[in-house]
Amino acid sequence: MTLNFVLGKNQFDHHQKMMELFNEDFQKDPEGQFFFLVPNHIKFESEVNILKSFGNDDDELIATNNVQTFSFSRLAWYFLRDSGEYNLESLTQTKAAMLLKEIVQTHKKDLKIFSGMIDKPGFLDQMISQFNEFMNGQVQPEDIELVLNDNGQDVFADKIQELNLIYTAYLEQIQNYNTNDFQLNALADYLNTKIKTSHYHFYIEGFSSFTATELNLVKSLMINSGNLDVSLVLEKSNTNDPADFYYRADSTYQQLIDFAKQQQIASKEYFAQNPRISPDLAKLEDYWIQSSGVGNIKDSIFDDKRSVQVWRCTDKQTEISAVSSYIRQMVARQGYRYNDFLILARNLSEYSSFIESFMENNEVPYFIDLQKKMANHPFKRLVDLLFAVHNKGMQEDDVISLLRTELLIPDEFKDDLSAFRQALDLTENYALANGTTKKNWLGAAFKPDVQLDEKVDAEKIHEYQLMNVIKSFIKSIYQQLDKFLDQKLSSLESATALYAFLTKNHVFDVLLTWQKQATEEQNLTLANQPEQIVNLFNQILDEYVTVFGEKEFESDDFISILDAAFENATYSQIPSTLDAVSISEIGMIQPNNRKITFILGSTTANMPGATVSNNLVTDDERGFLNNNLTDGKYLKESDEVINNAEPYLHDISFTASSQRLIFTYPNLTEDNKKQELSSYVKRIKDHFNLEIEDKLLNPATDDLEDNHILQYIGSKASTLNYLIRISRSALDKNANLPDAWQYVRKQLLGRDKENSEFALSSLNYQNKPVDLTPETVNALYGKNINVSISQLETFYKNEYEYFLRYGLRLYPRQLFEITPAQTGSVFHAVLDSLVKYLNKHNQRLADFNDQEITALISDLFEEQASLPENKIFKSSARMLYISNKLQSTLVQLVKNMRQQYQRNGFNPKRSEVTFGRINNQQDLPGLSYELPGNHKINVRGKIDRIDEMLLPEQALAYLTIIDYKSSGKDFNFPQFLNGITMQMPTYIQSLNDNLELFKVDDSDVKVGGALYEHISNPFIPLSKKQVPLAEQILAQFKLQGILLNDEDLLDNFDTEARTSKNVRSSRSPVVSFGKDNVISDDDLFKILNYNRRLIKNAGEKIYSGKLNLNPYRYKKVTYLQYSDFRPIFEFDAMLPENEYHDIINYNKKDVLEKIGEILEEDNA
């Protein structure tokens, strides 16, 4: 029995020294058994390296059947594989959680401190982790009880006592299961009782510390073997200071040496002396140890500045791009292999969203040495959604998301996945637009609100057929689920039914298909996932049935168990090639056979790291237990010790490779905040006078050094990316592309012409619409254009949006919600019904009282809300509340309409008057204008209301157009000049053209104006002015627009707005009489002629095919604020080709003068 240590700095070749000791042992005992023990995740590479070491021995060929490379758990398998103890059922995290849940529920009444945490997500996993720490620390319930009894009523006693209660019951439940600590303890017992031979030799590498269970096994190895050799990165020993550089390794050394002395086992120290790394990296380690408080700092300089480099990259993506390009060049130009490179990061999750795509884009093979969780697999999502669909009322998002997993597909679409996706998209659109509920999913077939014609609407009918295939499938799924989820079945029966459901609906068959496809595409990572997922699911079901078999099935508990199991489960990964870049995290032991290490994210946020535990047992409580436990029993290190070990941890990372160390860090975060270089790296940089090398996202056009240009040369795709960036920069600066980059461009075009030309064409791209050909124009618009005036206003607001909306007929996805358009439709319909009611019953609104108005509007609103197209207003309690608010708004409006009519001589004559054909209805002829090319533009529209005032004395009737608006609006002359406000002039023109139809007896008829009526239920602020409340409310509904400067009209518009001298007052709560509202007959003539010009001009532009992206901007408002098509526009005012159509805020007088000038030019 001998204990040998191989010590020394990490710069020396510990493994070589271990192999020397091994060779000596082998020469002495060639028939012996030799075991190399390493951390589990480097076992494979360590075995390969040991085999290589055999091959380097020129003296003789060594047979390796008696030389093994194992992890501790694999060593247990080796010795115990035929024993009954080892072949016990393994305790998985899932089963542990199930057993613990039962225990906690049983002892719930005894728990005080933990009683409120039992049902919180993650609590059981946290408790299992804590119990694993106890077990790995060799801490039994009686040990905890002894500590508590010996220390009286310590401040921690209650919490630990309660935890120990559960721990005791937990150990009783798992005593017949195989756990990691059970395996190692069983192996230690086996070695102590059945094996004691000098022909067993053990060599431990890659550890700096052991758990108590591991240490117990190591002690057994020591006393039951010929020799135990342990390699530690340790230069000196015998320190008790937790802040010491070597504290963790030295503690391990002291534990082993003390035990050897107790057992009177001889021990010997060997120091690795052969350099493993370059002299420069050795200097780096020497300085690092010295600067961490071990010895005096000595001056030193690097022989080769390339040995240690610091790269400042624009951002994290630039980091990965620069690193992958560098690796590719080193392999191509300097004979390196990909497995010579190691990429480390403190937290790889910061790079997880793009690191794989960047490596693949640069065609660099890689292996990420981190386990990927199974929680995000579509199968797991499917099972969650099956229960959600059944238990949560078939919510639209759950139903659609269930089918989006593409693991459940109707038979009709089995062989046509694209058709299935189309049908599902249509179904989702329908569900969103109609607020589809459980009743709808399970009810009659989906159908449109209007009758469809078999010939005209054939495409629409087909879409409904596709949607109903999906609907029927969803209904079938629900009915199958309901048979076992809505019944009081046992856990065994429900689990069996769930598995049968998945089998019957071919879910496992689809997974198998995915596996085959991935195999054919040589994607081994994806190919292995389906089988692992199904195996895990089967294991969970088996364990669930074992624990809960005959107990009543609880779906919420089952899902929480499933969630925890998949969250803790990871895929077994297989490298697709042995020659691959290794990507891992700082803190994970790495094989020492790499040549160049990159450390990503070398910022103050990541280096050094700060560990803050979130365990049930705090650091103080852990310290209390550790200080009172007997020898050989201890819990894990405190956060303080772990954080103090950061310099040691980084020393291992700095010297992991033999030739170079490259630190990289992003200059900017994702939100453009500046990052600071790590204090660790800054120390190294300052001591060795290193220069920071900038790696830019965009290469500089004035950087002509070959080695600087070479850093951007990688795969064709990667290089093309940088070529485009520098070409864009050169164009922006009006500079020539450097000769070296022109050479690169020529090479790319020669080797990959099609892709290169396509990508380089982006340099000439401008965000401008391409004009339409005459054929396309005719196909979109036909011979004549039939438009509403609001459509023409859209044209002048942004010509390109008109093309998208009315040419291509694009529209945003409809949602089941009350929109301003829908609210407006209901308002208009109710007010239309009101006017028709008054005319039908020959009644005047001015004669109604408040109660009559409220009752009448209530009836009319109810009538509209009951229509199929307005079903949303009664779809929920919230919608009913909104409906009541809308109804109140209408009541308030009509009450104020009554007051307006009481103060003037007007009465509503007609409502919803159409000019031009709309929905097979036409009250007045439309407006029609000839266009060049034998085209016509036909304008149609609907006038909300026409009020009439009869003046018998003058034998005259005035007609006033009323347009309802949900927001306050006035006629805006600058906007009219630019075609944005054409509605009122068009309405006036329509009435002027048809005045004969409105004559009463022999009276003349005249259009008096066009006014906006504001639909609102206003809040009236408190005011010190002595104005009656009724008049204040009335003023909130003041009519605004344009009125003819006609004394008879104006005098009778508000008969109560008089001065003390009985002269018409310029202030009225009924209507605006301001100078911008009153126009002369000549002004109206100009306005109507100009409006006609705007209509014809729009028609001519539309037929020209010219497309302009020209959203208007008026004051601080742009039309883009209201557009649904911004993602299509990609409008950027910073681009020279993207400009707003600015509307100058002229006054009324200037607008009319400009209109006059334009009309004169037209007639010239």
PDB file of N, CA and C in Angstrom, residues 535-612:
ATOM      1  N   ASN A 535     -38.111   7.092 -24.713  1.00  0.00           N
ATOM      2  CA  ASN A 535     -37.620   6.278 -23.594  1.00  0.00           C
ATOM      3  C   ASN A 535     -37.840   6.983 -22.260  1.00  0.00           C
ATOM      4  N   LEU A 536     -37.578   8.281 -22.242  1.00  0.00           N
ATOM      5  CA  LEU A 536     -37.797   9.041 -21.005  1.00  0.00           C
ATOM      6  C   LEU A 536     -39.277   9.041 -20.634  1.00  0.00           C
ATOM      7  N   PHE A 537     -40.135   9.264 -21.623  1.00  0.00           N
ATOM      8  CA  PHE A 537     -41.571   9.297 -21.359  1.00  0.00           C
ATOM      9  C   PHE A 537     -42.047   7.946 -20.816  1.00  0.00           C
ATOM     10  N   ASN A 538     -41.585   6.881 -21.416  1.00  0.00           N
ATOM     11  CA  ASN A 538     -41.964   5.547 -20.937  1.00  0.00           C
ATOM     12  C   ASN A 538     -41.481   5.321 -19.507  1.00  0.00           C
ATOM     13  N   GLN A 539     -40.271   5.779 -19.237  1.00  0.00           N
ATOM     14  CA  GLN A 539     -39.720   5.643 -17.887  1.00  0.00           C
ATOM     15  C   GLN A 539     -40.565   6.416 -16.879  1.00  0.00           C
ATOM     16  N   ILE A 540     -40.962   7.635 -17.264  1.00  0.00           N
ATOM     17  CA  ILE A 540     -41.797   8.449 -16.360  1.00  0.00           C
ATOM     18  C   ILE A 540     -43.119   7.752 -16.090  1.00  0.00           C
ATOM     19  N   LEU A 541     -43.747   7.233 -17.149  1.00  0.00           N
ATOM     20  CA  LEU A 541     -45.015   6.527 -16.962  1.00  0.00           C
ATOM     21  C   LEU A 541     -44.848   5.312 -16.051  1.00  0.00           C
ATOM     22  N   ASP A 542     -43.779   4.539 -16.271  1.00  0.00           N
ATOM     23  CA  ASP A 542     -43.543   3.357 -15.434  1.00  0.00           C
ATOM     24  C   ASP A 542     -43.379   3.746 -13.967  1.00  0.00           C
ATOM     25  N   GLU A 543     -42.577   4.785 -13.732  1.00  0.00           N
ATOM     26  CA  GLU A 543     -42.327   5.210 -12.357  1.00  0.00           C
ATOM     27  C   GLU A 543     -43.587   5.804 -11.734  1.00  0.00           C
ATOM     28  N   TYR A 544     -44.327   6.535 -12.549  1.00  0.00           N
ATOM     29  CA  TYR A 544     -45.572   7.145 -12.046  1.00  0.00           C
ATOM     30  C   TYR A 544     -46.556   6.054 -11.620  1.00  0.00           C
ATOM     31  N   VAL A 545     -46.680   5.038 -12.440  1.00  0.00           N
ATOM     32  CA  VAL A 545     -47.604   3.946 -12.125  1.00  0.00           C
ATOM     33  C   VAL A 545     -47.118   3.169 -10.905  1.00  0.00           C
ATOM     34  N   THR A 546     -45.796   2.997 -10.792  1.00  0.00           N
ATOM     35  CA  THR A 546     -45.247   2.280  -9.641  1.00  0.00           C
ATOM     36  C   THR A 546     -45.597   2.980  -8.332  1.00  0.00           C
ATOM     37  N   VAL A 547     -45.509   4.312  -8.345  1.00  0.00           N
ATOM     38  CA  VAL A 547     -45.727   5.084  -7.109  1.00  0.00           C
ATOM     39  C   VAL A 547     -47.214   5.328  -6.856  1.00  0.00           C
ATOM     40  N   PHE A 548     -47.951   5.688  -7.909  1.00  0.00           N
ATOM     41  CA  PHE A 548     -49.341   6.133  -7.711  1.00  0.00           C
ATOM     42  C   PHE A 548     -50.379   5.153  -8.262  1.00  0.00           C
ATOM     43  N   GLY A 549     -49.952   4.008  -8.779  1.00  0.00           N
ATOM     44  CA  GLY A 549     -50.790   3.045  -9.485  1.00  0.00           C
ATOM     45  C   GLY A 549     -52.283   3.072  -9.264  1.00  0.00           C
ATOM     46  N   GLU A 550     -52.763   2.693  -8.086  1.00  0.00           N
ATOM     47  CA  GLU A 550     -54.205   2.571  -7.842  1.00  0.00           C
ATOM     48  C   GLU A 550     -54.832   3.837  -7.270  1.00  0.00           C
ATOM     49  N   LYS A 551     -54.013   4.842  -7.039  1.00  0.00           N
ATOM     50  CA  LYS A 551     -54.572   6.094  -6.528  1.00  0.00           C
ATOM     51  C   LYS A 551     -55.258   6.855  -7.661  1.00  0.00           C
ATOM     52  N   GLU A 552     -56.221   7.678  -7.279  1.00  0.00           N
ATOM     53  CA  GLU A 552     -56.973   8.418  -8.292  1.00  0.00           C
ATOM     54  C   GLU A 552     -56.049   9.358  -9.070  1.00  0.00           C
ATOM     55  N   PHE A 553     -56.226   9.377 -10.371  1.00  0.00           N
ATOM     56  CA  PHE A 553     -55.377  10.184 -11.256  1.00  0.00           C
ATOM     57  C   PHE A 553     -55.645  11.673 -11.053  1.00  0.00           C
ATOM     58  N   GLU A 554     -54.575  12.448 -10.846  1.00  0.00           N
ATOM     59  CA  GLU A 554     -54.662  13.902 -10.726  1.00  0.00           C
ATOM     60  C   GLU A 554     -53.833  14.505 -11.861  1.00  0.00           C
ATOM     61  N   SER A 555     -54.514  15.103 -12.826  1.00  0.00           N
ATOM     62  CA  SER A 555     -53.802  15.576 -14.026  1.00  0.00           C
ATOM     63  C   SER A 555     -52.801  16.675 -13.709  1.00  0.00           C
ATOM     64  N   ASP A 556     -53.135  17.583 -12.770  1.00  0.00           N
ATOM     65  CA  ASP A 556     -52.203  18.664 -12.435  1.00  0.00           C
ATOM     66  C   ASP A 556     -50.917  18.107 -11.837  1.00  0.00           C
ATOM     67  N   ASP A 557     -51.056  17.117 -10.955  1.00  0.00           N
ATOM     68  CA  ASP A 557     -49.873  16.499 -10.360  1.00  0.00           C
ATOM     69  C   ASP A 557     -49.045  15.787 -11.424  1.00  0.00           C
ATOM     70  N   PHE A 558     -49.731  15.107 -12.335  1.00  0.00           N
ATOM     71  CA  PHE A 558     -49.026  14.375 -13.391  1.00  0.00           C
ATOM     72  C   PHE A 558     -48.214  15.335 -14.261  1.00  0.00           C
ATOM     73  N   ILE A 559     -48.830  16.459 -14.633  1.00  0.00           N
ATOM     74  CA  ILE A 559     -48.128  17.435 -15.482  1.00  0.00           C
ATOM     75  C   ILE A 559     -46.948  18.047 -14.743  1.00  0.00           C
ATOM     76  N   SER A 560     -47.107  18.347 -13.460  1.00  0.00           N
ATOM     77  CA  SER A 560     -45.993  18.926 -12.704  1.00  0.00           C
ATOM     78  C   SER A 560     -44.835  17.931 -12.611  1.00  0.00           C
ATOM     79  N   ILE A 561     -45.153  16.652 -12.450  1.00  0.00           N
ATOM     80  CA  ILE A 561     -44.113  15.614 -12.426  1.00  0.00           C
ATOM     81  C   ILE A 561     -43.444  15.521 -13.790  1.00  0.00           C
ATOM     82  N   LEU A 562     -44.251  15.555 -14.847  1.00  0.00           N
ATOM     83  CA  LEU A 562     -43.720  15.495 -16.212  1.00  0.00           C
ATOM     84  C   LEU A 562     -42.814  16.697 -16.483  1.00  0.00           C
ATOM     85  N   ASP A 563     -43.271  17.890 -16.066  1.00  0.00           N
ATOM     86  CA  ASP A 563     -42.474  19.102 -16.263  1.00  0.00           C
ATOM     87  C   ASP A 563     -41.119  18.977 -15.588  1.00  0.00           C
ATOM     88  N   ALA A 564     -41.134  18.543 -14.330  1.00  0.00           N
ATOM     89  CA  ALA A 564     -39.885  18.423 -13.574  1.00  0.00           C
ATOM     90  C   ALA A 564     -38.960  17.399 -14.214  1.00  0.00           C
ATOM     91  N   ALA A 565     -39.533  16.281 -14.665  1.00  0.00           N
ATOM     92  CA  ALA A 565     -38.716  15.217 -15.263  1.00  0.00           C
ATOM     93  C   ALA A 565     -38.036  15.686 -16.543  1.00  0.00           C
ATOM     94  N   PHE A 566     -38.790  16.335 -17.410  1.00  0.00           N
ATOM     95  CA  PHE A 566     -38.207  16.803 -18.675  1.00  0.00           C
ATOM     96  C   PHE A 566     -37.245  17.964 -18.450  1.00  0.00           C
ATOM     97  N   GLU A 567     -37.525  18.787 -17.454  1.00  0.00           N
ATOM     98  CA  GLU A 567     -36.640  19.911 -17.150  1.00  0.00           C
ATOM     99  C   GLU A 567     -35.281  19.412 -16.676  1.00  0.00           C
ATOM    100  N   ASN A 568     -35.276  18.299 -15.951  1.00  0.00           N
ATOM    101  CA  ASN A 568     -34.027  17.758 -15.427  1.00  0.00           C
ATOM    102  C   ASN A 568     -33.342  16.793 -16.384  1.00  0.00           C
ATOM    103  N   ALA A 569     -34.072  16.351 -17.405  1.00  0.00           N
ATOM    104  CA  ALA A 569     -33.509  15.368 -18.338  1.00  0.00           C
ATOM    105  C   ALA A 569     -32.702  16.064 -19.429  1.00  0.00           C
ATOM    106  N   THR A 570     -31.619  15.444 -19.827  1.00  0.00           N
ATOM    107  CA  THR A 570     -30.774  15.985 -20.893  1.00  0.00           C
ATOM    108  C   THR A 570     -30.495  14.899 -21.925  1.00  0.00           C
ATOM    109  N   TYR A 571     -30.191  15.348 -23.146  1.00  0.00           N
ATOM    110  CA  TYR A 571     -29.889  14.407 -24.215  1.00  0.00           C
ATOM    111  C   TYR A 571     -28.474  13.845 -24.053  1.00  0.00           C
ATOM    112  N   SER A 572     -28.326  12.581 -24.388  1.00  0.00           N
ATOM    113  CA  SER A 572     -26.992  12.012 -24.520  1.00  0.00           C
ATOM    114  C   SER A 572     -26.451  12.472 -25.863  1.00  0.00           C
ATOM    115  N   GLN A 573     -25.285  13.111 -25.825  1.00  0.00           N
ATOM    116  CA  GLN A 573     -24.765  13.714 -27.046  1.00  0.00           C
ATOM    117  C   GLN A 573     -23.657  12.856 -27.642  1.00  0.00           C
ATOM    118  N   ILE A 574     -23.662  12.792 -28.955  1.00  0.00           N
ATOM    119  CA  ILE A 574     -22.633  12.060 -29.688  1.00  0.00           C
ATOM    120  C   ILE A 574     -21.948  13.031 -30.648  1.00  0.00           C
ATOM    121  N   PRO A 575     -20.631  13.244 -30.520  1.00  0.00           N
ATOM    122  CA  PRO A 575     -19.946  14.126 -31.474  1.00  0.00           C
ATOM    123  C   PRO A 575     -20.065  13.562 -32.889  1.00  0.00           C
ATOM    124  N   SER A 576     -20.379  14.434 -33.834  1.00  0.00           N
ATOM    125  CA  SER A 576     -20.536  13.965 -35.211  1.00  0.00           C
ATOM    126  C   SER A 576     -19.188  13.638 -35.843  1.00  0.00           C
ATOM    127  N   THR A 577     -18.108  14.186 -35.274  1.00  0.00           N
ATOM    128  CA  THR A 577     -16.759  13.885 -35.760  1.00  0.00           C
ATOM    129  C   THR A 577     -15.783  14.047 -34.599  1.00  0.00           C
ATOM    130  N   LEU A 578     -14.706  13.260 -34.609  1.00  0.00           N
ATOM    131  CA  LEU A 578     -13.716  13.371 -33.537  1.00  0.00           C
ATOM    132  C   LEU A 578     -12.870  14.620 -33.703  1.00  0.00           C
ATOM    133  N   ASP A 579     -12.712  15.071 -34.947  1.00  0.00           N
ATOM    134  CA  ASP A 579     -11.919  16.281 -35.196  1.00  0.00           C
ATOM    135  C   ASP A 579     -12.857  17.482 -35.166  1.00  0.00           C
ATOM    136  N   ALA A 580     -13.124  17.972 -33.979  1.00  0.00           N
ATOM    137  CA  ALA A 580     -14.068  19.083 -33.823  1.00  0.00           C
ATOM    138  C   ALA A 580     -13.580  20.015 -32.720  1.00  0.00           C
ATOM    139  N   VAL A 581     -13.930  21.283 -32.872  1.00  0.00           N
ATOM    140  CA  VAL A 581     -13.634  22.269 -31.831  1.00  0.00           C
ATOM    141  C   VAL A 581     -14.494  21.956 -30.608  1.00  0.00           C
ATOM    142  N   SER A 582     -13.873  21.946 -29.452  1.00  0.00           N
ATOM    143  CA  SER A 582     -14.615  21.701 -28.213  1.00  0.00           C
ATOM    144  C   SER A 582     -15.073  23.028 -27.628  1.00  0.00           C
ATOM    145  N   ILE A 583     -16.355  23.117 -27.304  1.00  0.00           N
ATOM    146  CA  ILE A 583     -16.931  24.334 -26.723  1.00  0.00           C
ATOM    147  C   ILE A 583     -17.487  23.971 -25.356  1.00  0.00           C
ATOM    148  N   SER A 584     -17.016  24.659 -24.328  1.00  0.00           N
ATOM    149  CA  SER A 584     -17.397  24.290 -22.970  1.00  0.00           C
ATOM    150  C   SER A 584     -17.439  25.529 -22.081  1.00  0.00           C
ATOM    151  N   GLU A 585     -17.569  25.300 -20.788  1.00  0.00           N
ATOM    152  CA  GLU A 585     -17.644  26.398 -19.831  1.00  0.00           C
ATOM    153  C   GLU A 585     -16.461  26.357 -18.873  1.00  0.00           C
ATOM    154  N   ILE A 586     -16.047  27.543 -18.428  1.00  0.00           N
ATOM    155  CA  ILE A 586     -15.020  27.637 -17.395  1.00  0.00           C
ATOM    156  C   ILE A 586     -15.535  26.931 -16.150  1.00  0.00           C
ATOM    157  N   GLY A 587     -14.668  26.132 -15.549  1.00  0.00           N
ATOM    158  CA  GLY A 587     -15.085  25.390 -14.356  1.00  0.00           C
ATOM    159  C   GLY A 587     -15.232  23.919 -14.625  1.00  0.00           C
ATOM    160  N   MET A 588     -15.404  23.556 -15.910  1.00  0.00           N
ATOM    161  CA  MET A 588     -15.456  22.135 -16.274  1.00  0.00           C
ATOM    162  C   MET A 588     -14.046  21.660 -16.614  1.00  0.00           C
ATOM    163  N   ILE A 589     -13.636  20.536 -16.010  1.00  0.00           N
ATOM    164  CA  ILE A 589     -12.304  19.992 -16.262  1.00  0.00           C
ATOM    165  C   ILE A 589     -12.158  19.644 -17.746  1.00  0.00           C
ATOM    166  N   GLN A 590     -11.025  20.038 -18.332  1.00  0.00           N
ATOM    167  CA  GLN A 590     -10.781  19.783 -19.745  1.00  0.00           C
ATOM    168  C   GLN A 590      -9.547  18.908 -19.912  1.00  0.00           C
ATOM    169  N   PRO A 591      -9.531  18.054 -20.936  1.00  0.00           N
ATOM    170  CA  PRO A 591      -8.290  17.324 -21.256  1.00  0.00           C
ATOM    171  C   PRO A 591      -7.201  18.326 -21.623  1.00  0.00           C
ATOM    172  N   ASN A 592      -5.965  18.003 -21.298  1.00  0.00           N
ATOM    173  CA  ASN A 592      -4.871  18.946 -21.534  1.00  0.00           C
ATOM    174  C   ASN A 592      -4.166  18.688 -22.862  1.00  0.00           C
ATOM    175  N   ASN A 593      -4.943  18.354 -23.887  1.00  0.00           N
ATOM    176  CA  ASN A 593      -4.331  18.062 -25.183  1.00  0.00           C
ATOM    177  C   ASN A 593      -4.677  19.096 -26.242  1.00  0.00           C
ATOM    178  N   ARG A 594      -5.216  20.245 -25.833  1.00  0.00           N
ATOM    179  CA  ARG A 594      -5.521  21.314 -26.793  1.00  0.00           C
ATOM    180  C   ARG A 594      -4.288  22.190 -27.003  1.00  0.00           C
ATOM    181  N   LYS A 595      -4.340  22.960 -28.066  1.00  0.00           N
ATOM    182  CA  LYS A 595      -3.213  23.846 -28.366  1.00  0.00           C
ATOM    183  C   LYS A 595      -3.556  25.323 -28.209  1.00  0.00           C
ATOM    184  N   ILE A 596      -4.804  25.674 -28.505  1.00  0.00           N
ATOM    185  CA  ILE A 596      -5.201  27.090 -28.421  1.00  0.00           C
ATOM    186  C   ILE A 596      -6.539  27.183 -27.708  1.00  0.00           C
ATOM    187  N   THR A 597      -6.588  28.044 -26.701  1.00  0.00           N
ATOM    188  CA  THR A 597      -7.822  28.268 -25.947  1.00  0.00           C
ATOM    189  C   THR A 597      -8.340  29.676 -26.199  1.00  0.00           C
ATOM    190  N   PHE A 598      -9.652  29.780 -26.437  1.00  0.00           N
ATOM    191  CA  PHE A 598     -10.343  31.071 -26.488  1.00  0.00           C
ATOM    192  C   PHE A 598     -11.221  31.175 -25.249  1.00  0.00           C
ATOM    193  N   ILE A 599     -11.195  32.289 -24.592  1.00  0.00           N
ATOM    194  CA  ILE A 599     -12.114  32.536 -23.480  1.00  0.00           C
ATOM    195  C   ILE A 599     -13.025  33.690 -23.879  1.00  0.00           C
ATOM    196  N   LEU A 600     -14.282  33.355 -24.131  1.00  0.00           N
ATOM    197  CA  LEU A 600     -15.264  34.352 -24.572  1.00  0.00           C
ATOM    198  C   LEU A 600     -15.787  35.159 -23.389  1.00  0.00           C
ATOM    199  N   GLY A 601     -16.273  36.354 -23.709  1.00  0.00           N
ATOM    200  CA  GLY A 601     -16.966  37.156 -22.696  1.00  0.00           C
ATOM    201  C   GLY A 601     -16.093  37.537 -21.518  1.00  0.00           C
ATOM    202  N   SER A 602     -14.845  37.909 -21.775  1.00  0.00           N
ATOM    203  CA  SER A 602     -13.899  38.237 -20.693  1.00  0.00           C
ATOM    204  C   SER A 602     -14.165  39.643 -20.168  1.00  0.00           C
ATOM    205  N   THR A 603     -15.302  39.810 -19.534  1.00  0.00           N
ATOM    206  CA  THR A 603     -15.711  41.119 -19.014  1.00  0.00           C
ATOM    207  C   THR A 603     -15.791  41.086 -17.496  1.00  0.00           C
ATOM    208  N   THR A 604     -15.968  42.245 -16.922  1.00  0.00           N
ATOM    209  CA  THR A 604     -16.084  42.326 -15.460  1.00  0.00           C
ATOM    210  C   THR A 604     -17.301  41.567 -14.961  1.00  0.00           C
ATOM    211  N   ALA A 605     -18.314  41.404 -15.802  1.00  0.00           N
ATOM    212  CA  ALA A 605     -19.531  40.703 -15.376  1.00  0.00           C
ATOM    213  C   ALA A 605     -19.306  39.200 -15.258  1.00  0.00           C
ATOM    214  N   ASN A 606     -18.339  38.662 -16.017  1.00  0.00           N
ATOM    215  CA  ASN A 606     -18.146  37.209 -16.068  1.00  0.00           C
ATOM    216  C   ASN A 606     -16.856  36.715 -15.427  1.00  0.00           C
ATOM    217  N   MET A 607     -15.878  37.580 -15.289  1.00  0.00           N
ATOM    218  CA  MET A 607     -14.561  37.129 -14.841  1.00  0.00           C
ATOM    219  C   MET A 607     -13.998  38.146 -13.855  1.00  0.00           C
ATOM    220  N   PRO A 608     -13.936  37.816 -12.566  1.00  0.00           N
ATOM    221  CA  PRO A 608     -14.306  36.530 -11.967  1.00  0.00           C
ATOM    222  C   PRO A 608     -15.820  36.397 -11.806  1.00  0.00           C
ATOM    223  N   GLY A 609     -16.253  35.156 -11.662  1.00  0.00           N
ATOM    224  CA  GLY A 609     -17.666  34.894 -11.406  1.00  0.00           C
ATOM    225  C   GLY A 609     -17.970  35.024  -9.928  1.00  0.00           C
ATOM    226  N   ALA A 610     -19.238  35.135  -9.612  1.00  0.00           N
ATOM    227  CA  ALA A 610     -19.669  35.217  -8.213  1.00  0.00           C
ATOM    228  C   ALA A 610     -20.773  34.193  -7.990  1.00  0.00           C
ATOM    229  N   THR A 611     -20.508  33.221  -7.150  1.00  0.00           N
ATOM    230  CA  THR A 611     -21.477  32.174  -6.851  1.00  0.00           C
ATOM    231  C   THR A 611     -22.355  32.590  -5.683  1.00  0.00           C
ATOM    232  N   VAL A 612     -23.661  32.521  -5.893  1.00  0.00           N
ATOM    233  CA  VAL A 612     -24.627  32.774  -4.817  1.00  0.00           C
ATOM    234  C   VAL A 612     -25.581  31.589  -4.808  1.00  0.00           C
TER     235      VAL A 612
END
